[in-house]
CSV table of C-alpha atoms and ligand atoms in Angstrom, one decimal:
chain,number,residue,atom,x,y,z
A,1,MET,CA,-3.1,6.8,24.0
A,2,THR,CA,0.5,6.9,23.1
A,3,PHE,CA,2.2,8.8,20.3
A,4,TRP,CA,5.7,8.6,18.8
A,5,ASP,CA,5.8,12.4,18.1
A,6,GLU,CA,2.7,13.8,19.8
A,7,ASN,CA,3.5,17.4,18.8
A,8,ALA,CA,3.7,16.6,15.1
A,9,GLU,CA,0.9,14.1,15.1
A,10,THR,CA,-1.7,16.3,16.8
A,11,LEU,CA,-0.8,19.7,15.3
A,12,PRO,CA,-3.9,21.9,15.0
A,13,ARG,CA,-4.9,22.1,11.3
A,14,ASP,CA,-4.1,25.8,10.8
A,15,LYS,CA,-0.6,25.2,12.3
A,16,LEU,CA,-0.3,22.1,10.0
A,17,GLU,CA,-1.1,24.2,6.9
A,18,GLU,CA,1.3,27.1,7.9
A,19,LEU,CA,4.0,24.3,8.1
A,20,GLN,CA,3.1,22.9,4.8
A,21,VAL,CA,3.3,26.3,3.0
A,22,LYS,CA,6.7,26.9,4.6
A,23,ARG,CA,8.0,23.5,3.7
A,24,LEU,CA,6.6,23.7,0.2
A,25,LYS,CA,8.5,26.9,-0.5
A,26,ASP,CA,11.7,25.4,1.0
A,27,THR,CA,11.2,22.2,-1.2
A,28,VAL,CA,10.7,24.2,-4.4
A,29,ALA,CA,13.8,26.3,-3.6
A,30,ARG,CA,15.8,23.1,-3.0
A,31,CYS,CA,14.5,21.5,-6.3
A,32,ARG,CA,16.1,24.1,-8.2
A,33,LYS,CA,19.4,22.4,-7.4
A,34,SER,CA,18.4,19.4,-9.6
A,35,ILE,CA,18.9,19.3,-13.3
A,36,PHE,CA,15.3,18.2,-13.9
A,37,TYR,CA,13.4,20.9,-11.8
A,38,ARG,CA,15.9,23.8,-12.4
A,39,ASN,CA,14.4,24.3,-15.9
A,40,ARG,CA,10.9,23.4,-15.0
A,41,PHE,CA,10.8,26.0,-12.2
A,42,LYS,CA,12.4,28.9,-14.1
A,43,ASP,CA,9.2,31.0,-14.1
A,44,VAL,CA,7.9,30.0,-10.7
A,45,ASP,CA,7.9,32.4,-7.8
A,46,GLU,CA,7.2,30.3,-4.7
A,47,SER,CA,7.5,33.4,-2.4
A,48,ARG,CA,3.8,34.1,-3.5
A,49,PHE,CA,2.5,30.9,-2.2
A,50,ARG,CA,-0.1,31.5,0.6
A,51,LYS,CA,-1.9,28.2,1.1
A,52,PRO,CA,-1.1,24.5,0.6
A,53,GLU,CA,-3.5,24.5,-2.5
A,54,ASP,CA,-1.0,26.8,-4.2
A,55,VAL,CA,0.9,23.7,-5.0
A,56,ALA,CA,-1.4,23.3,-7.9
A,57,LEU,CA,0.5,26.3,-9.6
A,58,LEU,CA,3.3,23.8,-10.2
A,59,PRO,CA,3.4,21.1,-12.9
A,60,PHE,CA,2.9,17.4,-12.1
A,61,THR,CA,5.8,14.9,-11.9
A,62,THR,CA,5.3,11.5,-13.5
A,63,LYS,CA,6.9,8.1,-13.4
A,64,ASN,CA,8.1,8.8,-16.9
A,65,ASP,CA,9.9,11.9,-15.7
A,66,LEU,CA,11.8,9.9,-13.2
A,67,ARG,CA,12.7,7.3,-15.8
A,68,MET,CA,13.8,9.9,-18.3
A,69,ASN,CA,16.0,11.5,-15.7
A,70,TYR,CA,17.5,8.2,-14.6
A,71,ASP,CA,19.9,8.2,-12.6
A,72,PHE,CA,20.8,11.4,-10.7
A,73,GLY,CA,18.5,13.9,-12.6
A,74,LEU,CA,16.3,14.9,-9.6
A,75,VAL,CA,19.1,14.8,-7.0
A,76,THR,CA,19.8,18.1,-5.1
A,77,VAL,CA,22.7,17.2,-2.9
A,78,PRO,CA,26.4,16.3,-3.8
A,79,ARG,CA,27.0,12.6,-4.4
A,80,ASP,CA,28.9,12.1,-1.1
A,81,GLU,CA,25.8,13.1,0.9
A,82,ILE,CA,23.8,10.2,-0.5
A,83,VAL,CA,23.8,7.2,1.8
A,84,ARG,CA,21.0,5.0,0.3
A,85,MET,CA,19.4,4.0,-3.0
A,86,HIS,CA,16.2,2.1,-3.4
A,87,SER,CA,14.1,1.2,-6.5
A,88,SER,CA,10.5,0.7,-7.3
A,89,SER,CA,9.1,-2.8,-7.8
A,90,GLY,CA,7.6,-2.2,-11.1
A,91,THR,CA,8.3,-4.9,-13.6
A,92,THR,CA,8.1,-3.1,-16.9
A,93,GLY,CA,10.2,-0.4,-18.3
A,94,LYS,CA,13.4,1.2,-16.9
A,95,ALA,CA,13.7,1.1,-13.0
A,96,THR,CA,13.0,4.2,-11.0
A,97,VAL,CA,15.6,4.9,-8.4
A,98,ILE,CA,15.3,6.9,-5.3
A,99,PHE,CA,18.1,8.4,-3.2
A,100,HIS,CA,18.3,9.5,0.5
A,101,THR,CA,20.7,11.4,2.7
A,102,ARG,CA,21.4,10.3,6.2
A,103,ARG,CA,18.7,12.9,7.4
A,104,ASP,CA,16.2,11.4,4.9
A,105,ILE,CA,16.7,8.0,6.4
A,106,GLU,CA,16.1,9.4,9.9
A,107,THR,CA,12.9,11.3,8.8
A,108,TRP,CA,11.6,8.2,7.1
A,109,SER,CA,12.3,5.9,10.1
A,110,ASP,CA,10.6,8.3,12.4
A,111,LEU,CA,7.5,8.3,10.1
A,112,VAL,CA,7.5,4.5,10.3
A,113,ALA,CA,8.0,4.7,14.1
A,114,ARG,CA,4.8,6.9,14.3
A,115,CYS,CA,2.9,4.4,12.3
A,116,ILE,CA,4.0,1.4,14.5
A,117,VAL,CA,3.2,3.2,17.8
A,118,MET,CA,-0.1,4.3,16.4
A,119,THR,CA,-1.3,0.7,16.2
A,120,GLY,CA,-0.5,0.0,19.8
A,121,ALA,CA,2.7,-1.8,19.1
A,122,ASN,CA,5.7,-0.9,21.3
A,123,LYS,CA,9.2,-1.8,22.4
A,124,ALA,CA,8.1,-4.8,24.3
A,125,ASP,CA,6.9,-6.4,21.1
A,126,VAL,CA,8.8,-9.1,19.0
A,127,PHE,CA,8.5,-8.0,15.4
A,128,GLN,CA,9.0,-10.3,12.5
A,129,ASN,CA,9.5,-8.5,9.2
A,130,ILE,CA,8.1,-11.1,6.6
A,131,ILE,CA,8.6,-9.0,3.5
A,132,SER,CA,11.4,-8.8,1.0
A,133,TYR,CA,14.5,-6.8,1.8
A,134,GLY,CA,16.8,-5.3,-0.7
A,135,MET,CA,15.9,-2.6,-3.3
A,136,PHE,CA,12.2,-2.9,-2.4
A,137,THR,CA,11.4,-0.5,0.4
A,138,GLY,CA,9.1,-2.6,2.5
A,139,GLY,CA,11.9,-4.5,4.2
A,140,LEU,CA,14.4,-1.9,5.3
A,141,GLY,CA,11.7,0.8,5.8
A,142,LEU,CA,9.8,-1.1,8.5
A,143,HIS,CA,13.0,-2.5,9.9
A,144,TYR,CA,14.6,0.8,10.7
A,145,GLY,CA,11.3,2.2,12.2
A,146,ALA,CA,10.9,-0.9,14.3
A,147,GLU,CA,14.4,-0.6,15.6
A,148,LYS,CA,13.8,3.0,16.4
A,149,VAL,CA,10.7,2.0,18.5
A,150,GLY,CA,13.0,-0.5,20.1
A,151,MET,CA,11.2,-3.7,19.2
A,152,LEU,CA,13.2,-6.9,18.9
A,153,THR,CA,13.4,-6.9,15.1
A,154,ILE,CA,13.7,-10.3,13.1
A,155,PRO,CA,14.6,-9.5,9.6
A,156,SER,CA,13.1,-12.8,8.4
A,157,GLY,CA,12.3,-11.6,4.8
A,158,VAL,CA,9.9,-13.4,2.7
A,159,GLY,CA,9.8,-17.1,1.7
A,160,ASN,CA,10.9,-20.3,3.4
A,161,THR,CA,7.6,-20.5,5.1
A,162,LYS,CA,8.1,-23.3,7.5
A,163,ARG,CA,11.2,-21.4,8.9
A,164,GLN,CA,8.9,-18.3,9.3
A,165,ILE,CA,6.5,-20.4,11.3
A,166,GLN,CA,9.4,-21.8,13.4
A,167,LEU,CA,10.7,-18.4,14.1
A,168,MET,CA,7.3,-17.2,15.2
A,169,LYS,CA,7.1,-20.0,17.6
A,170,ASP,CA,10.6,-20.1,18.9
A,171,PHE,CA,10.8,-16.3,19.5
A,172,ASN,CA,7.2,-15.6,20.4
A,173,THR,CA,6.7,-13.1,17.7
A,174,THR,CA,3.9,-10.7,18.5
A,175,VAL,CA,3.9,-8.3,15.6
A,176,PHE,CA,4.5,-9.1,11.8
A,177,HIS,CA,4.6,-7.1,8.6
A,178,ALA,CA,3.7,-9.0,5.4
A,179,THR,CA,1.7,-8.7,2.2
A,180,PRO,CA,-1.9,-9.9,2.9
A,181,SER,CA,-1.5,-12.6,0.2
A,182,TYR,CA,1.6,-14.1,1.7
A,183,ILE,CA,0.5,-14.0,5.3
A,184,LEU,CA,-2.8,-15.7,4.3
A,185,TYR,CA,-0.6,-18.4,2.6
A,186,VAL,CA,1.5,-18.7,5.9
A,187,SER,CA,-1.8,-19.6,7.7
A,188,GLU,CA,-2.5,-22.4,5.3
A,189,VAL,CA,1.0,-23.9,5.8
A,190,MET,CA,0.5,-23.6,9.5
A,191,VAL,CA,-2.6,-25.7,9.3
A,192,GLN,CA,-0.9,-28.3,7.0
A,193,GLU,CA,1.8,-28.5,9.5
A,194,GLY,CA,-0.6,-29.2,12.4
A,195,TYR,CA,-0.7,-25.8,14.0
A,196,ASP,CA,-3.7,-23.6,14.8
A,197,PRO,CA,-2.7,-20.0,13.5
A,198,LYS,CA,-4.4,-18.7,16.7
A,199,GLU,CA,-2.1,-20.6,19.0
A,200,PHE,CA,0.9,-18.2,18.4
A,201,ASP,CA,1.6,-15.1,20.4
A,202,LEU,CA,0.7,-12.8,17.4
A,203,ARG,CA,-1.3,-9.8,18.3
A,204,ILE,CA,-0.8,-7.2,15.5
A,205,GLY,CA,-0.1,-7.4,11.8
A,206,PHE,CA,0.9,-4.6,9.4
A,207,VAL,CA,-0.4,-5.5,6.0
A,208,GLY,CA,0.2,-3.6,2.8
A,209,ALA,CA,2.3,-3.2,-0.4
A,210,GLU,CA,-0.7,-4.5,-2.4
A,211,PRO,CA,-4.4,-3.7,-2.8
A,212,HIS,CA,-6.6,-5.8,-0.5
A,213,SER,CA,-10.2,-5.5,0.5
A,214,GLU,CA,-11.8,-5.0,3.9
A,215,GLN,CA,-12.9,-8.6,3.8
A,216,THR,CA,-9.4,-9.7,3.4
A,217,ARG,CA,-8.3,-7.8,6.4
A,218,GLN,CA,-11.0,-9.4,8.4
A,219,ARG,CA,-10.1,-12.7,7.3
A,220,ILE,CA,-6.5,-12.2,8.4
A,221,GLU,CA,-7.8,-10.9,11.8
A,222,ASP,CA,-10.0,-13.9,12.2
A,223,ILE,CA,-7.6,-16.5,11.1
A,224,TYR,CA,-4.8,-15.3,13.4
A,225,ASP,CA,-7.0,-13.6,16.1
A,226,ILE,CA,-5.1,-10.4,15.7
A,227,ASP,CA,-5.6,-6.7,14.8
A,228,ALA,CA,-4.4,-6.0,11.3
A,229,PHE,CA,-3.5,-2.5,10.0
A,230,ASN,CA,-3.3,-1.3,6.5
A,231,SER,CA,0.1,0.3,5.6
A,232,TYR,CA,0.5,2.4,2.5
A,233,GLY,CA,3.5,3.7,0.7
A,234,MET,CA,5.6,3.7,-2.3
A,235,SER,CA,9.3,3.9,-3.1
A,236,GLU,CA,9.1,7.3,-4.8
A,237,LEU,CA,7.7,8.7,-1.5
A,238,ASN,CA,10.3,6.7,0.5
A,239,GLY,CA,8.2,3.5,1.0
A,240,PRO,CA,6.1,2.5,3.9
A,241,GLY,CA,5.3,5.3,6.3
A,242,VAL,CA,3.3,7.5,4.1
A,243,ALA,CA,-0.2,6.5,5.5
A,244,PHE,CA,-1.2,3.9,8.0
A,245,GLU,CA,-4.2,3.0,10.1
A,246,CYS,CA,-4.5,3.9,13.8
A,247,GLU,CA,-6.4,1.8,16.3
A,248,GLU,CA,-9.7,3.3,15.0
A,249,LYS,CA,-9.1,1.5,11.7
A,250,ASN,CA,-11.2,4.1,10.0
A,251,GLY,CA,-8.9,5.2,7.1
A,252,MET,CA,-5.1,5.6,7.0
A,253,HIS,CA,-3.7,8.8,8.5
A,254,PHE,CA,-1.6,10.5,5.9
A,255,TRP,CA,1.4,12.3,7.4
A,256,GLU,CA,0.8,15.8,6.1
A,257,ASP,CA,3.8,17.5,7.8
A,258,GLN,CA,5.9,15.4,5.3
A,259,TYR,CA,3.7,14.9,2.3
A,260,LEU,CA,1.3,17.3,0.8
A,261,LEU,CA,-1.7,15.4,-0.6
A,262,GLU,CA,-4.1,16.2,-3.5
A,263,VAL,CA,-6.7,14.0,-5.0
A,264,VAL,CA,-7.2,14.6,-8.8
A,265,ASN,CA,-9.3,13.3,-11.6
A,266,PRO,CA,-6.9,10.8,-13.2
A,267,GLN,CA,-8.1,11.8,-16.8
A,268,THR,CA,-8.1,15.6,-16.5
A,269,GLY,CA,-5.8,16.2,-13.5
A,270,GLU,CA,-8.3,18.4,-12.1
A,271,LYS,CA,-8.6,18.7,-8.2
A,272,LEU,CA,-11.4,16.7,-6.7
A,273,ALA,CA,-13.6,17.5,-3.6
A,274,PRO,CA,-12.9,15.8,-0.3
A,275,GLY,CA,-14.6,12.5,-0.4
A,276,GLU,CA,-14.4,12.0,-4.1
A,277,GLU,CA,-12.4,9.1,-5.5
A,278,GLY,CA,-9.5,9.9,-7.7
A,279,GLU,CA,-5.7,9.6,-8.1
A,280,LEU,CA,-3.3,10.5,-5.2
A,281,VAL,CA,-1.0,13.2,-6.2
A,282,VAL,CA,1.8,13.8,-3.6
A,283,THR,CA,4.6,16.4,-2.9
A,284,THR,CA,7.4,15.5,-0.5
A,285,LEU,CA,7.9,18.3,2.1
A,286,GLY,CA,11.0,17.4,3.9
A,287,ARG,CA,13.1,15.3,1.6
A,288,GLU,CA,16.7,16.5,1.0
A,289,ALA,CA,18.3,14.1,-1.6
A,290,MET,CA,15.4,13.8,-4.0
A,291,PRO,CA,12.3,16.0,-3.4
A,292,ILE,CA,9.4,15.2,-5.7
A,293,ILE,CA,6.7,17.8,-6.6
A,294,ARG,CA,3.1,16.8,-7.4
A,295,TYR,CA,3.9,13.1,-8.0
A,296,ARG,CA,1.2,11.2,-9.9
A,297,THR,CA,1.0,8.0,-7.9
A,298,GLY,CA,-1.3,6.2,-10.1
A,299,ASP,CA,-3.2,5.0,-6.9
A,300,LEU,CA,-6.9,5.4,-6.5
A,301,ALA,CA,-8.4,6.4,-3.2
A,302,ARG,CA,-10.5,9.1,-1.5
A,303,ILE,CA,-10.0,11.3,1.5
A,304,VAL,CA,-12.3,10.1,4.5
A,305,ASP,CA,-14.6,12.9,4.7
A,306,ASP,CA,-16.7,12.1,7.8
A,307,GLY,CA,-16.5,15.6,9.1
A,308,ASP,CA,-15.0,14.3,12.4
A,309,LYS,CA,-11.6,14.5,14.0
A,310,CYS,CA,-10.3,11.0,14.5
A,311,ALA,CA,-10.9,9.7,18.0
A,312,CYS,CA,-7.2,8.9,18.3
A,313,GLY,CA,-6.6,12.6,18.5
A,314,ARG,CA,-4.4,12.8,15.4
A,315,THR,CA,-5.2,15.7,13.1
A,316,HIS,CA,-3.7,14.4,9.8
A,317,VAL,CA,-6.2,13.6,7.1
A,318,ARG,CA,-7.2,10.0,6.6
A,319,ILE,CA,-7.5,8.3,3.3
A,320,SER,CA,-9.6,5.2,2.2
A,321,ARG,CA,-8.2,1.9,1.3
A,322,ILE,CA,-6.4,2.0,-2.1
A,323,LYS,CA,-8.8,0.6,-4.7
A,324,GLY,CA,-6.0,-0.1,-7.1
A,325,ARG,CA,-3.8,1.6,-9.5
A,326,CYS,CA,-5.4,3.6,-12.4
A,327,ASP,CA,-3.9,1.1,-14.8
A,328,ASP,CA,-5.3,-1.9,-12.9
A,329,MET,CA,-8.7,-1.1,-14.2
A,330,LEU,CA,-10.1,-3.8,-16.6
A,331,ILE,CA,-12.7,-3.0,-19.3
A,332,VAL,CA,-14.5,-6.3,-19.8
A,333,ARG,CA,-17.4,-6.1,-22.4
A,334,GLY,CA,-17.4,-2.3,-22.0
A,335,VAL,CA,-17.7,-2.5,-18.2
A,336,ASN,CA,-15.0,-0.9,-16.0
A,337,LEU,CA,-14.1,-3.0,-13.1
A,338,TYR,CA,-11.3,-3.3,-10.4
A,339,PRO,CA,-10.0,-6.6,-9.3
A,340,SER,CA,-10.5,-5.5,-5.8
A,341,GLN,CA,-14.2,-5.6,-6.3
A,342,ILE,CA,-14.0,-9.3,-7.2
A,343,GLU,CA,-11.8,-9.9,-4.2
A,344,ASP,CA,-14.4,-8.4,-1.9
A,345,VAL,CA,-17.1,-10.7,-3.1
A,346,LEU,CA,-14.8,-13.8,-2.9
A,347,MET,CA,-13.5,-13.1,0.6
A,348,SER,CA,-17.1,-12.8,1.8
A,349,PHE,CA,-17.7,-16.5,1.2
A,350,PRO,CA,-16.3,-18.5,4.0
A,351,GLU,CA,-15.9,-21.5,1.9
A,352,VAL,CA,-13.3,-19.7,-0.3
A,353,ALA,CA,-9.7,-20.2,0.7
A,354,THR,CA,-7.1,-17.5,0.4
A,355,ASN,CA,-5.9,-17.5,-3.2
A,356,TYR,CA,-7.7,-16.6,-6.5
A,357,GLN,CA,-6.9,-15.4,-10.0
A,358,ILE,CA,-8.8,-13.4,-12.6
A,359,LEU,CA,-8.4,-14.4,-16.2
A,360,VAL,CA,-9.7,-12.3,-19.0
A,361,GLU,CA,-9.6,-13.7,-22.5
A,362,ARG,CA,-11.2,-13.0,-25.9
A,363,GLU,CA,-13.6,-15.6,-27.2
A,364,GLY,CA,-14.5,-14.7,-30.8
A,365,ALA,CA,-15.6,-11.2,-30.6
A,366,LEU,CA,-16.4,-11.2,-27.0
A,367,ASP,CA,-14.4,-10.8,-23.8
A,368,SER,CA,-14.7,-13.6,-21.2
A,369,LEU,CA,-14.1,-13.3,-17.6
A,370,THR,CA,-13.1,-16.4,-15.5
A,371,VAL,CA,-12.5,-16.3,-11.7
A,372,LYS,CA,-10.4,-19.1,-10.5
A,373,VAL,CA,-11.0,-19.7,-6.8
A,374,GLU,CA,-9.2,-22.0,-4.3
A,375,LEU,CA,-11.6,-23.6,-1.8
A,376,TYR,CA,-10.9,-25.1,1.5
A,377,PRO,CA,-10.3,-28.9,1.5
A,378,LYS,CA,-13.6,-29.6,3.3
A,379,MET,CA,-15.4,-28.5,0.2
A,380,PHE,CA,-14.1,-31.4,-1.9
A,381,ASP,CA,-16.0,-34.2,0.0
A,382,GLY,CA,-17.9,-35.3,-3.1
A,383,ASP,CA,-21.0,-33.4,-2.5
A,384,LEU,CA,-21.5,-31.8,-5.9
A,385,ARG,CA,-24.8,-30.2,-5.0
A,386,LYS,CA,-22.9,-28.0,-2.5
A,387,LEU,CA,-20.3,-27.1,-5.1
A,388,LYS,CA,-23.0,-26.2,-7.6
A,389,LYS,CA,-24.9,-24.0,-5.1
A,390,LEU,CA,-21.7,-22.2,-4.2
A,391,GLU,CA,-20.7,-21.6,-7.8
A,392,SER,CA,-24.1,-20.2,-8.6
A,393,ASP,CA,-24.0,-17.9,-5.4
A,394,ILE,CA,-20.6,-16.6,-6.2
A,395,THR,CA,-21.5,-15.9,-9.8
A,396,LYS,CA,-24.6,-14.1,-9.0
A,397,THR,CA,-23.0,-12.0,-6.3
A,398,ILE,CA,-20.1,-11.0,-8.6
A,399,GLN,CA,-22.6,-10.2,-11.4
A,400,GLU,CA,-24.8,-8.0,-9.0
A,401,ASP,CA,-21.6,-6.0,-8.2
A,402,ILE,CA,-19.8,-5.6,-11.5
A,403,VAL,CA,-22.5,-6.4,-14.1
A,404,VAL,CA,-20.4,-8.8,-16.1
A,405,ARG,CA,-21.3,-12.5,-15.4
A,406,PRO,CA,-18.1,-14.4,-14.8
A,407,LYS,CA,-17.3,-18.1,-15.1
A,408,VAL,CA,-16.3,-19.3,-11.7
A,409,GLU,CA,-13.9,-22.3,-11.5
A,410,PHE,CA,-13.1,-24.1,-8.3
A,411,HIS,CA,-9.4,-25.4,-7.4
A,412,GLU,CA,-7.9,-27.3,-4.5
A,413,PRO,CA,-5.9,-25.3,-2.1
A,414,GLY,CA,-2.4,-24.7,-3.2
A,415,SER,CA,-3.0,-25.3,-6.9
A,416,LEU,CA,-3.1,-21.8,-8.2
A,417,PRO,CA,0.1,-20.0,-8.7
A,418,ARG,CA,1.6,-17.8,-5.9
A,419,THR,CA,4.3,-15.2,-5.7
A,420,GLU,CA,6.1,-14.4,-2.6
A,421,GLY,CA,6.1,-10.7,-3.5
A,422,LYS,CA,3.2,-8.7,-4.6
A,423,ALA,CA,0.4,-10.9,-5.7
A,424,VAL,CA,-0.4,-11.2,-9.5
A,425,ARG,CA,-4.1,-11.5,-9.6
A,426,VAL,CA,-5.0,-10.8,-13.1
A,427,ILE,CA,-4.0,-12.5,-16.3
A,428,ASP,CA,-5.3,-10.6,-19.4
A,429,THR,CA,-4.5,-12.4,-22.7
A,430,ARG,CA,-6.6,-10.2,-25.0
A,431,GLY,CA,-3.6,-8.1,-26.1
A,432,GLU,CA,-1.7,-11.3,-27.2
A,433,MET,CA,-2.9,-11.8,-30.7
B,501,AMP,P1,6.6,0.0,-4.5
B,501,AMP,O1,7.1,1.4,-4.9
B,501,AMP,O2,7.4,-0.9,-5.3
B,501,AMP,O3,6.8,-0.2,-3.1
B,501,AMP,O4,5.1,0.0,-5.0
B,501,AMP,C1,4.2,0.9,-4.5
B,501,AMP,C2,2.8,0.6,-4.9
B,501,AMP,O5,2.2,-0.5,-4.2
B,501,AMP,C3,1.9,1.8,-4.6
B,501,AMP,O6,2.0,2.8,-5.6
B,501,AMP,C4,0.6,1.1,-4.6
B,501,AMP,O7,0.1,0.8,-5.8
B,501,AMP,C5,0.9,-0.4,-4.0
B,501,AMP,N1,0.6,-0.4,-2.5
B,501,AMP,C6,1.4,0.0,-1.5
B,501,AMP,N2,0.7,-0.1,-0.3
B,501,AMP,C7,-0.6,-0.4,-0.6
B,501,AMP,C8,-1.7,-0.7,0.2
B,501,AMP,N3,-1.7,-0.6,1.6
B,501,AMP,N4,-2.8,-0.9,-0.4
B,501,AMP,C9,-2.8,-1.1,-1.7
B,501,AMP,N5,-1.9,-0.8,-2.5
B,501,AMP,C10,-0.6,-0.5,-2.1
B,502,ZN,ZN1,-6.7,8.1,14.2
């Protein structure tokens, strides 16, 4: 078993919590240098904090707080100490911008290096970073971590799929980083181009940046014959390197020496017990340029509460797959559902190809739910009975899971829209009247 930073990754829980309290106090003190927090923390006496849970004495920070304090409102260092700016990929409202000092970039790259090594990847690997570079943090975040590990790093970015395949072949890529939706698309193009996705030298994939189900991970693993590891992060918390799966693939280790995690009820903000699903709320514990306290991530997950220490030896808590964002929840005919539940069902049918779309409309007074699904070409051989049976099986299985009965529509591979960045799975036209 290898570690990037064995001491930090295996710190006994009592030592880890001690460190959290110390860093929390330092972070609150540092926050007072920012315009935004100075006022907020007027009446806070952090010297009285004794345990990590004392963080709950502080108010939440929301995305709206970041927006309202655009541009430098949360910054705690002089302008000339800032070396990097990133932005969140949200498409609505004003952008949120995040700043880093040189030390912040070092700390971040170290966290990413921990994640990489935790999956069994190492400096002998050739790493193709198939994700967008630029203000989005997925590109540069993994890039710096991979170089730190010493991998041959190919910054291929996203898009130009045939060239991606060529690079994989010419340079014997062994590890990639991509969104699950794009890497599944790459496999389809490989097949069209006459390749077998298994014939490449790939052995490990880092997949993240968008919600995806366990079934989708297994698809990626089967198609490419690799191990795929879930990668979680967000620009407000640096980007990738917040939580990542180890070789046990039993939840993502959340790096608690740098991030203090709470899981709260998204409606009331109250703390939930370990194992209960809720919104992740995170405090940065080491960031210099722009510390953030109790950030409402909007992401839904739970702490893996199996009572066991992870077999990999790391002591940091594990979180489940991200179910979606609180605002991804759809209410269809009064039933609450998440797109990831539908994905889970679809990906369990081997006839279903890799792309789908969920359409919610209003028909008269009623909501209607249509699931558009791409099927593999072999399904379009003129055997209508086979298609009818598949349609009824998928409809029934979705209905069993989410109660609402969907209309299921089949499409040829490549016919539904795709994005190169985060996949857009849901079109909801009900508000457009
Ligand atoms: P951005 O700040 O633009 O990188 O977007 C971050 C958001 O992407 C997170 O808040 C999550 O909603 C989503 N995200 C990132 N990684 C994952 C993952 N592994 N699984 C599910 N959602 C993810
Ligand atoms: Zn582990």
